[in-house]
XYZ file of C-alpha atoms in Angstrom:
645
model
C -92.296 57.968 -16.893
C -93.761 54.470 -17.120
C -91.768 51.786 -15.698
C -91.312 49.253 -18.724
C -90.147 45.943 -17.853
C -88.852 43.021 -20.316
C -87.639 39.651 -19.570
C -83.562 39.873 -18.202
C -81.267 36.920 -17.796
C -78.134 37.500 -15.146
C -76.119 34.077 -15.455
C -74.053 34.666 -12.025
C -70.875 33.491 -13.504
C -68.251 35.026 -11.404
C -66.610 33.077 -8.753
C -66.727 36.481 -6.696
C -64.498 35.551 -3.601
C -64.070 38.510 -0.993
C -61.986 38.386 2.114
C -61.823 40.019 5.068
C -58.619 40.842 4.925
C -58.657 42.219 1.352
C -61.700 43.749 0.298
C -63.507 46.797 1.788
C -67.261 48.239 1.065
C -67.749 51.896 1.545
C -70.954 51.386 3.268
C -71.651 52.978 6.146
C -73.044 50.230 8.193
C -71.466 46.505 8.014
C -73.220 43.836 10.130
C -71.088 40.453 10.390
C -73.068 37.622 11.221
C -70.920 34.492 11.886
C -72.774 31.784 12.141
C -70.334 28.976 11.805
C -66.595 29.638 12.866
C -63.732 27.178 12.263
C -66.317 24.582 13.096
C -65.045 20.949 12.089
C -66.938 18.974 9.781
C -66.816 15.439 8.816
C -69.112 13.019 7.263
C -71.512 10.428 8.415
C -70.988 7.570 6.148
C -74.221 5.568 7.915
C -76.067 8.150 6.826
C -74.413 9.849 3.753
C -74.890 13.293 5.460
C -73.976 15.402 8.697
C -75.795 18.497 9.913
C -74.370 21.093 11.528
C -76.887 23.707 12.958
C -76.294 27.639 14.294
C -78.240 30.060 15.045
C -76.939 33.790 14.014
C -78.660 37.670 14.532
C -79.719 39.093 11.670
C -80.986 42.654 11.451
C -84.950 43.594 12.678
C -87.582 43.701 10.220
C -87.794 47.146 10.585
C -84.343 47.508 9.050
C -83.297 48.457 5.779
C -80.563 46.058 4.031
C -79.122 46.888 0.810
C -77.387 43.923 -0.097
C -76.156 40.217 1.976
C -73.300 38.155 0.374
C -72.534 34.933 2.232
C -68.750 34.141 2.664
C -67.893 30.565 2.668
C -63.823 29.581 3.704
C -62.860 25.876 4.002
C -59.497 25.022 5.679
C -57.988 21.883 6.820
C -58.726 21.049 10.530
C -56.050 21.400 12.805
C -56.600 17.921 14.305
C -56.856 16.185 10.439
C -56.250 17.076 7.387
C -58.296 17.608 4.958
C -60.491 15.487 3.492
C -60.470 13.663 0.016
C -64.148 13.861 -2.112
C -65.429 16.300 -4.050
C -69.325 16.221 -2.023
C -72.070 18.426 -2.801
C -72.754 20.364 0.321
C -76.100 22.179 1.270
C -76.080 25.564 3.183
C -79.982 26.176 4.373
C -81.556 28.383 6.067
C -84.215 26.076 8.476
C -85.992 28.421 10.708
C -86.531 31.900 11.655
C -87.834 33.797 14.240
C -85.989 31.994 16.993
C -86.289 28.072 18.616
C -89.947 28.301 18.249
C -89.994 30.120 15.268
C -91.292 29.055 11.116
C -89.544 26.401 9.906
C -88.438 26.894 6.542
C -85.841 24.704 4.765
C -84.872 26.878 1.773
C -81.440 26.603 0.518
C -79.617 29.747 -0.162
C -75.847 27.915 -0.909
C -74.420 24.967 -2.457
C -70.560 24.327 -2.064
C -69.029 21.493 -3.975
C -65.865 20.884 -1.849
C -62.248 19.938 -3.889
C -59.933 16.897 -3.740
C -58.280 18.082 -0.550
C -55.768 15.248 -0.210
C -52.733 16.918 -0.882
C -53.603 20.125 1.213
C -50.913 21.564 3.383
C -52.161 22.203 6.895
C -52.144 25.620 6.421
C -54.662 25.583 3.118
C -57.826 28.183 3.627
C -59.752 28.891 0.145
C -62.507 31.835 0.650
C -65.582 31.827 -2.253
C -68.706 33.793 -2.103
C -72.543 34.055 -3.514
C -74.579 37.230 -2.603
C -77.983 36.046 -1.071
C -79.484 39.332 -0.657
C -82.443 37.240 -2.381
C -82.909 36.069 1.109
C -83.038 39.222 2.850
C -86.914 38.457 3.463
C -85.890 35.527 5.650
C -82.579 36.927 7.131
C -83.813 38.894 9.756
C -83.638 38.692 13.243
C -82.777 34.812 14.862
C -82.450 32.417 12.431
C -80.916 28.513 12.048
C -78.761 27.957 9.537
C -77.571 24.438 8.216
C -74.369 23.323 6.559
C -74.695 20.116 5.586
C -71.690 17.467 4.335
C -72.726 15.309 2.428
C -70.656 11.964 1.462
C -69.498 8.498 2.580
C -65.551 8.921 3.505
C -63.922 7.712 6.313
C -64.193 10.504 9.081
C -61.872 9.540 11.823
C -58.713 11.231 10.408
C -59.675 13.666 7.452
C -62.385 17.139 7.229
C -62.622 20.055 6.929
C -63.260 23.633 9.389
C -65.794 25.954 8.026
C -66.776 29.168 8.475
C -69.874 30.829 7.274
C -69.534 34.811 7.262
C -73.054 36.630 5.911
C -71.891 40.069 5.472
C -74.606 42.385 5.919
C -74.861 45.898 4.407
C -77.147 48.090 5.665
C -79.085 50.758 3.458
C -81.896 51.309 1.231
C -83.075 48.136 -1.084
C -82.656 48.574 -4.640
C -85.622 46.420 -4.851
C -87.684 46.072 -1.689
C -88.623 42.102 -1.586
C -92.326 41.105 -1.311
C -92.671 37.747 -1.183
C -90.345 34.577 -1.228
C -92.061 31.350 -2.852
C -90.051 27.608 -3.172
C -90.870 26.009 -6.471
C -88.083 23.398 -7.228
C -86.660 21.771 -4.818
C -84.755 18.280 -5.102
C -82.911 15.639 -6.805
C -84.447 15.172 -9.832
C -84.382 11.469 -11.618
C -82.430 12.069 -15.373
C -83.046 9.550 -17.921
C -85.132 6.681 -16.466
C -87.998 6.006 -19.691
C -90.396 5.159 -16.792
C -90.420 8.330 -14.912
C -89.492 10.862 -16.629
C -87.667 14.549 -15.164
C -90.704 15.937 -16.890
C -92.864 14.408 -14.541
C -91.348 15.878 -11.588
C -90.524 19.205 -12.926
C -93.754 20.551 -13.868
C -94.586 23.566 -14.845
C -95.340 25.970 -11.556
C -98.209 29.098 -11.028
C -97.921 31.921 -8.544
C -99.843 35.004 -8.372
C -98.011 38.417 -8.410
C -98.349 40.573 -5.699
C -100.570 43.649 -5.982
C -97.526 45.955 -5.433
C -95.296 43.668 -7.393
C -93.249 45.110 -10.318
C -90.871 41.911 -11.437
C -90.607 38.260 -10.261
C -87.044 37.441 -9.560
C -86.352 33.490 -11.002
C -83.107 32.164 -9.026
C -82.033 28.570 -9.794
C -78.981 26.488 -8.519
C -79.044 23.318 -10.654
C -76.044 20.635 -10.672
C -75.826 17.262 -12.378
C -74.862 13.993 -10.660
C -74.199 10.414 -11.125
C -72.868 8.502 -14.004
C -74.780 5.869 -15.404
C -74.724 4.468 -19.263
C -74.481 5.297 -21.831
C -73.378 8.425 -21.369
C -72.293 9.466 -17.777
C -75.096 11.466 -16.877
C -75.748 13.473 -15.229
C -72.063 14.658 -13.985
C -70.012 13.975 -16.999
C -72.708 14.790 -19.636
C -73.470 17.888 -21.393
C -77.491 18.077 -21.975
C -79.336 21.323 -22.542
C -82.233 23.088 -20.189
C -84.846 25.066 -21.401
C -86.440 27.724 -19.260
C -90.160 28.909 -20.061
C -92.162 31.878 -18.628
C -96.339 32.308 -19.350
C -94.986 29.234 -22.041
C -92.535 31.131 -23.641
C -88.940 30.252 -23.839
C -86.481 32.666 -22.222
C -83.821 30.702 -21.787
C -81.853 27.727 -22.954
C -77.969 26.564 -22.458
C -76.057 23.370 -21.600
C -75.671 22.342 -17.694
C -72.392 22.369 -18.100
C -69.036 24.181 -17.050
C -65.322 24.397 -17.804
C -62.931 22.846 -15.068
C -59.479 24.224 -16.317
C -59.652 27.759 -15.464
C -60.791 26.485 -11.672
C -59.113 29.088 -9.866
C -58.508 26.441 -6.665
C -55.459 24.166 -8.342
C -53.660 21.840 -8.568
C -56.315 19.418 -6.655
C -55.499 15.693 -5.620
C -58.772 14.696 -7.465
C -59.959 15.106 -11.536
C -60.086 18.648 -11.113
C -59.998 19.594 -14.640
C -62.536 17.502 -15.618
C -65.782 19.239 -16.763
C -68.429 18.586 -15.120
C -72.673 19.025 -15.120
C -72.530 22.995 -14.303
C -69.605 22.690 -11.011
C -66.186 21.995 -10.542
C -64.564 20.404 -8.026
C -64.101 23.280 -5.220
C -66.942 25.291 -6.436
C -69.596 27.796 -4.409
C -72.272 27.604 -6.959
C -73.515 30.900 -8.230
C -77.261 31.204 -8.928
C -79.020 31.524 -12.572
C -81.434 34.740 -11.934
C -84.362 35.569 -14.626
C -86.076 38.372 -14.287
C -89.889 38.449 -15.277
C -92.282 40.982 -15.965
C -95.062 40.328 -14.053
C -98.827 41.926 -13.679
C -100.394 42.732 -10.239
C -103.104 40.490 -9.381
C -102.316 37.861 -12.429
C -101.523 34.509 -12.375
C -97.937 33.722 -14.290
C -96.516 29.865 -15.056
C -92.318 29.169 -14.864
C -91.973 25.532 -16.283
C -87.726 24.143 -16.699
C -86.954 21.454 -18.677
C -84.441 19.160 -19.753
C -83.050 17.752 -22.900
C -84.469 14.312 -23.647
C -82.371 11.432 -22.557
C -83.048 8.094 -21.833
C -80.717 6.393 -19.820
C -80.137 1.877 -20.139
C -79.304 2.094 -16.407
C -80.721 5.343 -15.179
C -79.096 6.452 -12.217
C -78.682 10.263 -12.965
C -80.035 13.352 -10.467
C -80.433 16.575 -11.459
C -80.429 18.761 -8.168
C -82.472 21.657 -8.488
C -83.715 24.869 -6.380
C -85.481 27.645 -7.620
C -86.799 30.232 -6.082
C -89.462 32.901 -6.923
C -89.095 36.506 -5.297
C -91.456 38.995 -6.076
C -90.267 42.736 -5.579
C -91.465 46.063 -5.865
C -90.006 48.425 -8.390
C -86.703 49.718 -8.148
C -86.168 52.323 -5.547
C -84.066 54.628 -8.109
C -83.785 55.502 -11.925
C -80.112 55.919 -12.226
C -78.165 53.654 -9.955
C -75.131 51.278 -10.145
C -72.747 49.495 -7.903
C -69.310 47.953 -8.085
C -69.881 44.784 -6.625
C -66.066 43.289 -7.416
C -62.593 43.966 -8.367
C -61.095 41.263 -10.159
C -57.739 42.639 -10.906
C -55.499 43.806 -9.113
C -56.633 41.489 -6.344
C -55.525 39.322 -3.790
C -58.946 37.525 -3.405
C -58.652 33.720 -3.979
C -61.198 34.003 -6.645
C -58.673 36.071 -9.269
C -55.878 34.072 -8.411
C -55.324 33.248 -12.335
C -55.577 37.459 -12.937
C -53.092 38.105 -10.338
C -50.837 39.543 -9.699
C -51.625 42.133 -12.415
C -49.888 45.457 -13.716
C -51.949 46.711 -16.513
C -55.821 46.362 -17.830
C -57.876 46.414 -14.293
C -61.314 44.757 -14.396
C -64.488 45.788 -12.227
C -67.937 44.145 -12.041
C -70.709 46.101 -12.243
C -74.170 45.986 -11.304
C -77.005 48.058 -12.842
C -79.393 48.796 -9.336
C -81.790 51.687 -11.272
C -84.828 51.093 -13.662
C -83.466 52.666 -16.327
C -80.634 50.936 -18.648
C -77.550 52.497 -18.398
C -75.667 53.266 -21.815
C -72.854 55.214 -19.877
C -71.201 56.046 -16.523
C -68.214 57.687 -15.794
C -65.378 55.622 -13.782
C -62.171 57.133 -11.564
C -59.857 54.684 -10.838
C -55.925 54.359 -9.695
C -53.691 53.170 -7.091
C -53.915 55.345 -3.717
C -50.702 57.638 -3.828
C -50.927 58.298 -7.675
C -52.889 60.564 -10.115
C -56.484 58.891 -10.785
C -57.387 57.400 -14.362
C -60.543 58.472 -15.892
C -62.828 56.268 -18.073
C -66.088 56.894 -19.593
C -67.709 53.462 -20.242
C -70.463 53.069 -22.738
C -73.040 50.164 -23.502
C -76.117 48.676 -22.645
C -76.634 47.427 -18.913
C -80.094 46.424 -17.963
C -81.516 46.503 -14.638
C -80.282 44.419 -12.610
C -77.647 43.332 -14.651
C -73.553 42.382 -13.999
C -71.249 43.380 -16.590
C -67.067 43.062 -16.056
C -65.760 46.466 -17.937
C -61.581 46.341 -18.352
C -60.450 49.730 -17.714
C -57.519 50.969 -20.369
C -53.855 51.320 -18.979
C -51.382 50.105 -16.377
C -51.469 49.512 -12.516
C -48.615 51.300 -11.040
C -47.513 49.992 -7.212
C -45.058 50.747 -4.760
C -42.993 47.633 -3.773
C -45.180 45.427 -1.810
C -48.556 46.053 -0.822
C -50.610 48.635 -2.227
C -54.668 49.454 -2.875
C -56.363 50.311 -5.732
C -59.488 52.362 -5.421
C -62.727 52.899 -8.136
C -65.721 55.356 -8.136
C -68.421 55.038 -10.426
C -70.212 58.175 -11.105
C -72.901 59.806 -13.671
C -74.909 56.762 -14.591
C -76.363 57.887 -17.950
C -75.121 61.376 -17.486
C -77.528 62.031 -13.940
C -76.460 61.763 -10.433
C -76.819 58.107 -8.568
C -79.296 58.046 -6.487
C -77.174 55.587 -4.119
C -73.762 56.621 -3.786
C -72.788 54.647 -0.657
C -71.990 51.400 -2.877
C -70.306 53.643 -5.890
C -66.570 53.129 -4.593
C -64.632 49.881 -3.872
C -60.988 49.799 -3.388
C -58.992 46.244 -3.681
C -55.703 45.305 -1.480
C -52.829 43.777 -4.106
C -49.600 43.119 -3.984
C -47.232 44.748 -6.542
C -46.165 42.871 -9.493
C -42.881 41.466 -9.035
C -39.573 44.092 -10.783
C -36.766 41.546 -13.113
C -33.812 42.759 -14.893
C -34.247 42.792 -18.605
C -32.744 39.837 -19.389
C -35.178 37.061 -18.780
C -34.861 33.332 -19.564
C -37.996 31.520 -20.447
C -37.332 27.494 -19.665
C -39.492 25.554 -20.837
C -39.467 21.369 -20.925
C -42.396 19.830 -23.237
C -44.383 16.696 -22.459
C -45.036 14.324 -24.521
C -48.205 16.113 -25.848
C -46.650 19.420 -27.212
C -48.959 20.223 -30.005
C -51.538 21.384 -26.561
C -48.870 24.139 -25.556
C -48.163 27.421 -26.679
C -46.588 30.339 -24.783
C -46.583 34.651 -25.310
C -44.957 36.849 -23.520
C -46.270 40.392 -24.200
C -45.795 44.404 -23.246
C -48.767 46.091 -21.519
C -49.823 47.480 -24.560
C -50.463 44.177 -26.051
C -47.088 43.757 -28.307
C -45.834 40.145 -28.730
C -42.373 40.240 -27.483
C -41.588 36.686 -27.720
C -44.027 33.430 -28.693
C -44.126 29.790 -29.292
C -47.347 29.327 -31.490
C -49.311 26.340 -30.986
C -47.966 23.366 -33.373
C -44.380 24.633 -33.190
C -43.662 22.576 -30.004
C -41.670 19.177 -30.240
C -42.241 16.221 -27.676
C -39.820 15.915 -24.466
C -37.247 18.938 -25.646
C -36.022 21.347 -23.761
C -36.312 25.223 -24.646
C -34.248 27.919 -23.416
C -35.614 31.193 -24.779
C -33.504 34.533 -23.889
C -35.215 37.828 -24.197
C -33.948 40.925 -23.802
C -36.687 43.564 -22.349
C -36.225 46.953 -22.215
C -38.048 49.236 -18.572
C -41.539 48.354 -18.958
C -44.150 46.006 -17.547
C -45.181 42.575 -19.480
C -47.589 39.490 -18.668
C -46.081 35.650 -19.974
C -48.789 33.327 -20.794
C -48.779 29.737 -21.559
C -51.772 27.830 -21.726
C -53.148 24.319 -22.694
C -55.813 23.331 -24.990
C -56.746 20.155 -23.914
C -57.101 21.661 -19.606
C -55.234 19.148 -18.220
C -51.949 21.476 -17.939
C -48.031 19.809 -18.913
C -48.946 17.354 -15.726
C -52.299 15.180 -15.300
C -52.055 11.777 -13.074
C -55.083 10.809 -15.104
C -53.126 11.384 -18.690
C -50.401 9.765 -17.896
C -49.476 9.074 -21.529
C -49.425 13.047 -21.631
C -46.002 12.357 -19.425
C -44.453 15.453 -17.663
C -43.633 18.876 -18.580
C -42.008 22.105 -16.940
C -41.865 25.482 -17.370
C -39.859 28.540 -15.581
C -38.537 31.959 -15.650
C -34.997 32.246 -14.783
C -32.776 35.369 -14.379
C -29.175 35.228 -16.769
C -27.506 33.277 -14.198
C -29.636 30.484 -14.393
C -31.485 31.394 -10.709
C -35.452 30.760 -10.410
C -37.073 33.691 -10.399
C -40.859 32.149 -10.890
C -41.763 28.994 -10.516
C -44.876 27.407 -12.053
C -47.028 24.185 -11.381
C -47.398 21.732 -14.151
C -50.906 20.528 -12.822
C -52.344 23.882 -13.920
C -55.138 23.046 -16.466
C -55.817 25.375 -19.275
C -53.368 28.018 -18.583
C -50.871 30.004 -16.011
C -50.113 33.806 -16.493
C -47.212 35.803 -14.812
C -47.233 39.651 -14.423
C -43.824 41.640 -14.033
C -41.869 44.523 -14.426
C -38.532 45.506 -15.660
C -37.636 48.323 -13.897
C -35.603 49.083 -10.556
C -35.133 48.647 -8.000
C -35.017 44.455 -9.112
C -36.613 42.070 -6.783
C -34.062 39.997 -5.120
C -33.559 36.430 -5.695
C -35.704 34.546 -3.197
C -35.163 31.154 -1.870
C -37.867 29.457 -3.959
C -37.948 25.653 -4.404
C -39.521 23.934 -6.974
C -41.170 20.220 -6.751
C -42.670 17.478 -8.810
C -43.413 13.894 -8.702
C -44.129 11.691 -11.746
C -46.070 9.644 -11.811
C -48.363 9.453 -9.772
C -50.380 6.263 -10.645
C -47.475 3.588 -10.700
C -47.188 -0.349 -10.608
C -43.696 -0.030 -9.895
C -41.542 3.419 -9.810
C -42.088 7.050 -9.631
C -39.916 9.870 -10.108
C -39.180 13.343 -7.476
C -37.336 16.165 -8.999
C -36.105 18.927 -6.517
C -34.649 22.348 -7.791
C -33.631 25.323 -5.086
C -31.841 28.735 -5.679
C -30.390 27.391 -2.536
C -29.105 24.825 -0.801
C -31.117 23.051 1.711
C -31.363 19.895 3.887
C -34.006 17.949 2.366
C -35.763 14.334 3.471
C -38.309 12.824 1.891
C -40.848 10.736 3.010
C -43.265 7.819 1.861
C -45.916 7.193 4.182
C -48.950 4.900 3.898
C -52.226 6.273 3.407
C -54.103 6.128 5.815
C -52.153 5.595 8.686
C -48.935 6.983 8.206
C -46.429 4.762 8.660
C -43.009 5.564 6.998
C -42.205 3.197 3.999
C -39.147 5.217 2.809
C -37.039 8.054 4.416
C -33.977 9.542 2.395
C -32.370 12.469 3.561
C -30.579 14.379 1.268
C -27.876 17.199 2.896
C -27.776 20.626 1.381
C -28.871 20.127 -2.751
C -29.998 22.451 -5.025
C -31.114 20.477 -7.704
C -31.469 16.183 -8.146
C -34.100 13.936 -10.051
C -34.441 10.838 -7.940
C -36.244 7.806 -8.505
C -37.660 5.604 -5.694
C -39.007 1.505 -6.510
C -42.358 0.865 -4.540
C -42.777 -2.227 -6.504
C -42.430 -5.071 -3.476
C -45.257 -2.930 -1.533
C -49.086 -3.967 -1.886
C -51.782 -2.431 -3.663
C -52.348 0.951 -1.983
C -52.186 4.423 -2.057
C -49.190 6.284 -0.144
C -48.123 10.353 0.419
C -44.776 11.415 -0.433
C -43.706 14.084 1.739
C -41.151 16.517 1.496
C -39.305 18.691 4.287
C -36.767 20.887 3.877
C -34.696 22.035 6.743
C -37.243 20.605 8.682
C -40.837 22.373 7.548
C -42.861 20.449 4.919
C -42.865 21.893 1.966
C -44.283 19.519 -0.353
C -47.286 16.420 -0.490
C -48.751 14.064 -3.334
C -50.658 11.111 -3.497
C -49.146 8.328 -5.225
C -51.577 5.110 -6.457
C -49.990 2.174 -6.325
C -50.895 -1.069 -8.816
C -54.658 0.669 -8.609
C-alpha cells in the first residue's frame, strides 16, 4: 500500500507532568540522564540572565530510542526561599559530542517559572515536554543549558532545579533524518518601522531523499506590554502558519490562566497571558508536512497586524524542522499519559478521582486508527473493557474518557491500561501499549454532608453541583441564584455511592483575588453533621475546584485539618486572618518585613479552633511584609501583604 500523507496539526496542549515516584513505562530499557540535580539557581540582575551548564550521557548513535521526555521539578532552595517573578527560562542543548564537540544552541524547553513568594520550604512542582524531536542531538556527551532569566534580587530568594531526560530505549516510530533551526529569537511586535514580518520570513529547506514528512515544532510566547494594548503578554493577536504558501494553520497566541494546575500563586496567576501562564513548561505546536524527496518546500509564520504607539513587544519564537523517514509500523499506538486517577502534579484539578478515567493517546503507525480496544481497572479488581472508536491520525494525541467508576482500597492503589487491536490488527510495538498510574483513593463520608458556602461580594461568578458518578445532579446552586456576602448551609442526604462537588468561577479569579479586591472574600467547605471540616478548599482557586468522594464504609476519620485566609492583601491600613481547626492548637502569628525578616507583630494565640482577627499596620511605611503562621510550632501558613503600594 502507498503511504499517503496530508498535512496534521498536534497542538501539545497537555501539561503532561510525570514523576518518578508515580508513573511507570513498561519499557524494557529506561536510561535516566540527570543532568542538573537540586542545583540552585538565581539570577544575575547585571546581566538579566544566569547560565548554568552540565554535561549528561546520552545513548550511542548506534542505539535505538523510542521516545525522550524531559522532566523539569522546581523547589525552593534549602538555603532561600523561593523566588518571586514569573521569568521566561531557556533549557538548550549547546554542544554535543563532548568539550570539543559541535556547538549547537538549539532550544528544546522553555519554563516560565510562578510567583513563588508564598512557597512553603517544602514546595516541589514536577512538569514535563517530550523532546524525542531531539533524539538526533541527544546522543552520547552533550551540554545542556538552563538559563534564568530576570532582574530580582538574588542574595536571599531561587530556586533548585533538576532536569531528568528520561530515555526509552526501542525502535523509532519515525527514524529522524535531519534537524534544521529556522526561527529562533525575540521577535519585535508592533513597531511600524520594522515590522515582525521582516524578521520572520518565509524559510526553504530541501527534503531528504529518504524523507517521508517534515516535522514543524514551534514554542512561541508573547512578552512585554506596551500601548495601546499590552502586547505582547496581555494581548490576544492571531498567527498564521503557511506551508508551500498555503495556510495550515491559524489561532490566537493566547492561553487560559484559571485552570493553571500550580495555585494559588503570590503573583497574577490567573491572568491570561500571550500563550503561558505563570508556572508553565511550554508544550510545543507540531505540524506535520508532506514533503517530496529531493524538492524544495517554504514554512513562512506570521502575525496579526498591529502597530504599536510605543512598541516594546517580543514575540519569542523557535521552530524547528525535522525531517523523518516513514513510520516504522502500520498499526501502532501508545499511551503516553494517565490523567485521572493520578497523583502527578499536572492533574491536580482531576484528582483525586473515582469515576470516568482519562488516557492520552498517541497514534505511532501510518495508518489512521478508527478503533482500538482498551483494558483498564485498578490492580486487585476485575478489568473494564472499552472499545474506542474515531479518527486518530498519525502522529496524533487524543484524551479518550473511559465509561465507569474507579474502585480503590483505602489509601494507595494503581490503576493499570492496555491498549490493544489498533484498527482490529495486532500493534506492531507493544512495549509502550500499557501504563499503570499510582493514586490515592478518594476519600469515604457518611451520607450526611454539609456544603458551607460564604459568597463574596461578586456572587453572580459562582455556581456549585454536586453530582453521582453517573452524572445525576444531587444538589446545585445555578449561576445567578447566589446573593452577595451570605452565608449558605446546604444539607444533603446521600445514599452508598461515589459523587464529585464542583464549584467554579466565571470570571478565573476564584471567591479570593488580591488584585480584585472589590471582589472581597469568599469561602467554601464540606463539613460532616457535627459541624467538623472534612475538606477544606482555597479561595484563590481561579476558575474552579472539584472534590471526589465516597459514601460508603468504612468512613474516613476526622483529620486535624486547619483552614487559613488573610484578607486583604493589598492594604493602606488593616487586614484581616481567619483561623478554623477541627482541633485545638497553639497558634502564633507572625508579621515580618519583606525582605529581611524582622518581626513587626507576634500574637500567640493558646489552643483555638476557630477566631477572625484583625491586625492595624497603618503606622508602618510603605512596604511589603509576610504573615506567618505556626501552629504548635511548624509553619503552616504564608502570604504577602502590600502595604500603601
Amino acid at each position: 500500500m502507498k503511504y499517503k500523507f496530508t498535512i496534521k496539526v498536534w497542538r501539545y496542549t497537555l501539561a503532561a507532568i510525570l514523576s518518578l515516584i508515580t508513573f511507570q513505562t513498561h519499557a524494557s530499557d529506561t536510561l535516566h540522564v540527570v543532568t542538573h540535580n537540586r542545583l540552585t539557581v538565581v539570577t544575575d540582575p547585571s546581566q538579566g540572565n544566569n547560565r548554568y551548564k552540565a554535561w549528561g550521557v546520552f545513548p550511542s548513535k548506534g542505539e535505538d530510542i523510542r521516545s525522550i521526555k524531559l522532566k523539569l521539578r522546581l523547589g525552593c532552595p534549602d538555603s532561600m526561599r523561593c523566588a518571586d517573578w514569573d521569568y521566561k527560562d531557556h533549557i538548550t542543548i549547546r554542544r554535543t559530542g563532548g568539550k570539543k564537540g559541535e556547538s549547537q544552541d538549539l532550544e528544546i524547553g522553555r519554563m516560565l517559572t510562578p510567583y513563588g513568594g508564598a512557597f512553603g520550604k517544602d514546595w516541589t512542582f514536577d512538569w514535563e515536554v517530550d523532546v524525542t524531536d531531539f533524539s538526533l542531538l541527544l546522543r552520547d556527551s552533550v551540554e545542556i543549558e538552563y538559563n534564568h532569566t530576570g532582574w530580582e534580587p538574588n542574595e536571599d530568594r531561587g530556586w533548585t532545579v533538576t532536569l531528568d531526560f528520561e530515555v526509552v530505549k526501542g525502535k523509532p516510530a519515525w527514524e529522524p533524518i535531519s534537524i534544521q533551526k529556522i526561527y529562533d529569537g525575540a521577535y519585535r511586535y508592533g513597531d511600524s518601522a520594522n515590522t515582525i514580518e521582516k524578521a520572520l520570513k518565509p524559510t526553504t529547506f530541501r527534503a531528504d531523499k529518504n524523507a517521508a514528512f517534515a516535522r514543524l515544532r514551534v514554542v512561541q510566547t508573547g512578552h512585554g506590554m506596551d500601548k495601546p494594548d499590552n502586547c505582547a503578554e496581555f494581548c490576544s493577536k492571531f498567527r498564521e502558519v503557511y506551508f508551500d504558501q498555503k495556510l495550515i494553520d491559524r489561532r490566537d497566541i493566547w492561553k487560559k490562566c484559571g485552570e493553571n494546575p500550580l495555585y494559588p500563586q503570590a503573583g497574577t496567576w490567573v491572568y491570561d497571558r500571550a500563550d503561558w501562564c505563570p508556572g508553565d513548561l511550554m508544550q510545543p505546536d507540531l505540524f506535520d508536512l508532506p514533503v517530496k524527496p529531493g524538492a524544495q518546500h517554504t514554512v513562512d509564520i506570521n502575525m496579526e497586524d498591529y502597530t504599536s504607539s510605543e512598541p516594546s513587544a517580543d514575540e519569542y519564537i523557535t521552530a524547528y524542522i525535522i525531517q523523518y523517514k516513514k513510520p516504522a509500523a502500520k498499526n501502532d499506538v501508545a499511551i503516553t499519559d494517565i490523567i485521572r486517577p493520578s497523583l502527578k502534579d499536572a492533574h491536580r484539578r482531576q484528582n483525586p478521582a473515582n469515576a470516568h478515567p482519562q488516557i492520552v493517546v498517541r497514534n505511532m503507525g501510518a495508518a489512521p486508527v478508527a478503533s482500538m480496544a482498551i483494558s483498564y481497572g485498578t490492580k486487585g479488581y476485575s478489568k473494564k473493557k472499552y472499545t474506542w472508536t474515531g479518527n486518530l491520525q498519525p502522529a496524533g494525541y487524543t484524551v479518550i474518557a473511559l465509561p465507569g467508576e474507579i474502585e480503590s482500597s483505602v489509601g494507595q492503589n494503581v490503576f493499570e491500561v492496555e491498549l490493544q487491536r489498533p484498527n482490529g490488527k495486532k500493534d506492531k510495538y507493544s512495549a509502550d501499549n500499557k501504563m499503570a498510574s499510582t493514586f490515592r483513593a478518594a476519600p469515604r463520608h457518611e451520607g450526611t454532608m454539609v456544603v458551607y458556602l460564604m459568597t463574596n461580594n461578586q456572587p453572580e461568578q459562582n455556581s456549585y453541583v454536586l453530582k453521582d458518578s453517573e452524572g445525576n445532579i444531587v444538589k446545585e446552586r445555578a449561576a445567578g441564584t447566589l446573593k452577595a456576602s451570605t452565608l449558605y448551609r446546604d444539607t444533603v442526604q446521600l445514599t452508598q455511592g461515589k459523587y464529585e462537588f464542583l464549584l467554579e468561577d466565571t470570571s478565573g479569579d476564584g471567591l479570593e483575588f488580591w488584585a480584585n479586591p472589590e471582589g472581597g472574600r469568599g469561602k467554601v467547605r464540606l463539613l460532616n453533621r457535627n459541624g467538623a471540616m472534612l475538606q477544606d478548599f482555597e479561595s484563590d482557586f481561579g476558575s474552579s475546584v472539584r472534590y471526589a468522594f465516597e459514601v460508603g464504609t468504612p468512613v474516613a476519620p476526622v483529620t486535624d485539618q486547619t483552614s487559613f485566609g488573610l484578607y486583604p492583601t493589598r492594604t493602606t491600613d488593616t487586614t484581616t486572618f481567619d483561623y478554623y481547626a477541627n482541633l485545638p492548637h497553639d497558634v502564633l502569628v507572625q508579621i515580618v518585613t519583606d525582605p529581611g525578616d524582622e518581626v513587626v507583630l507576634d500574637q500567640k494565640y493558646k489552643q483555638i479552633k476557630e477566631g477572625t482577627f484583625t491586625y492595624d499596620l497603618s503606622h508602618r511605611p510603605k512596604g511589603r511584609f509576610y504573615l506567618k503562621v505556626f501552629v504548635d510550632g511548624e509553619e503552616k501558613f504564608k502570604k504577602r501583604i502590600r502595604l500603601k503600594e
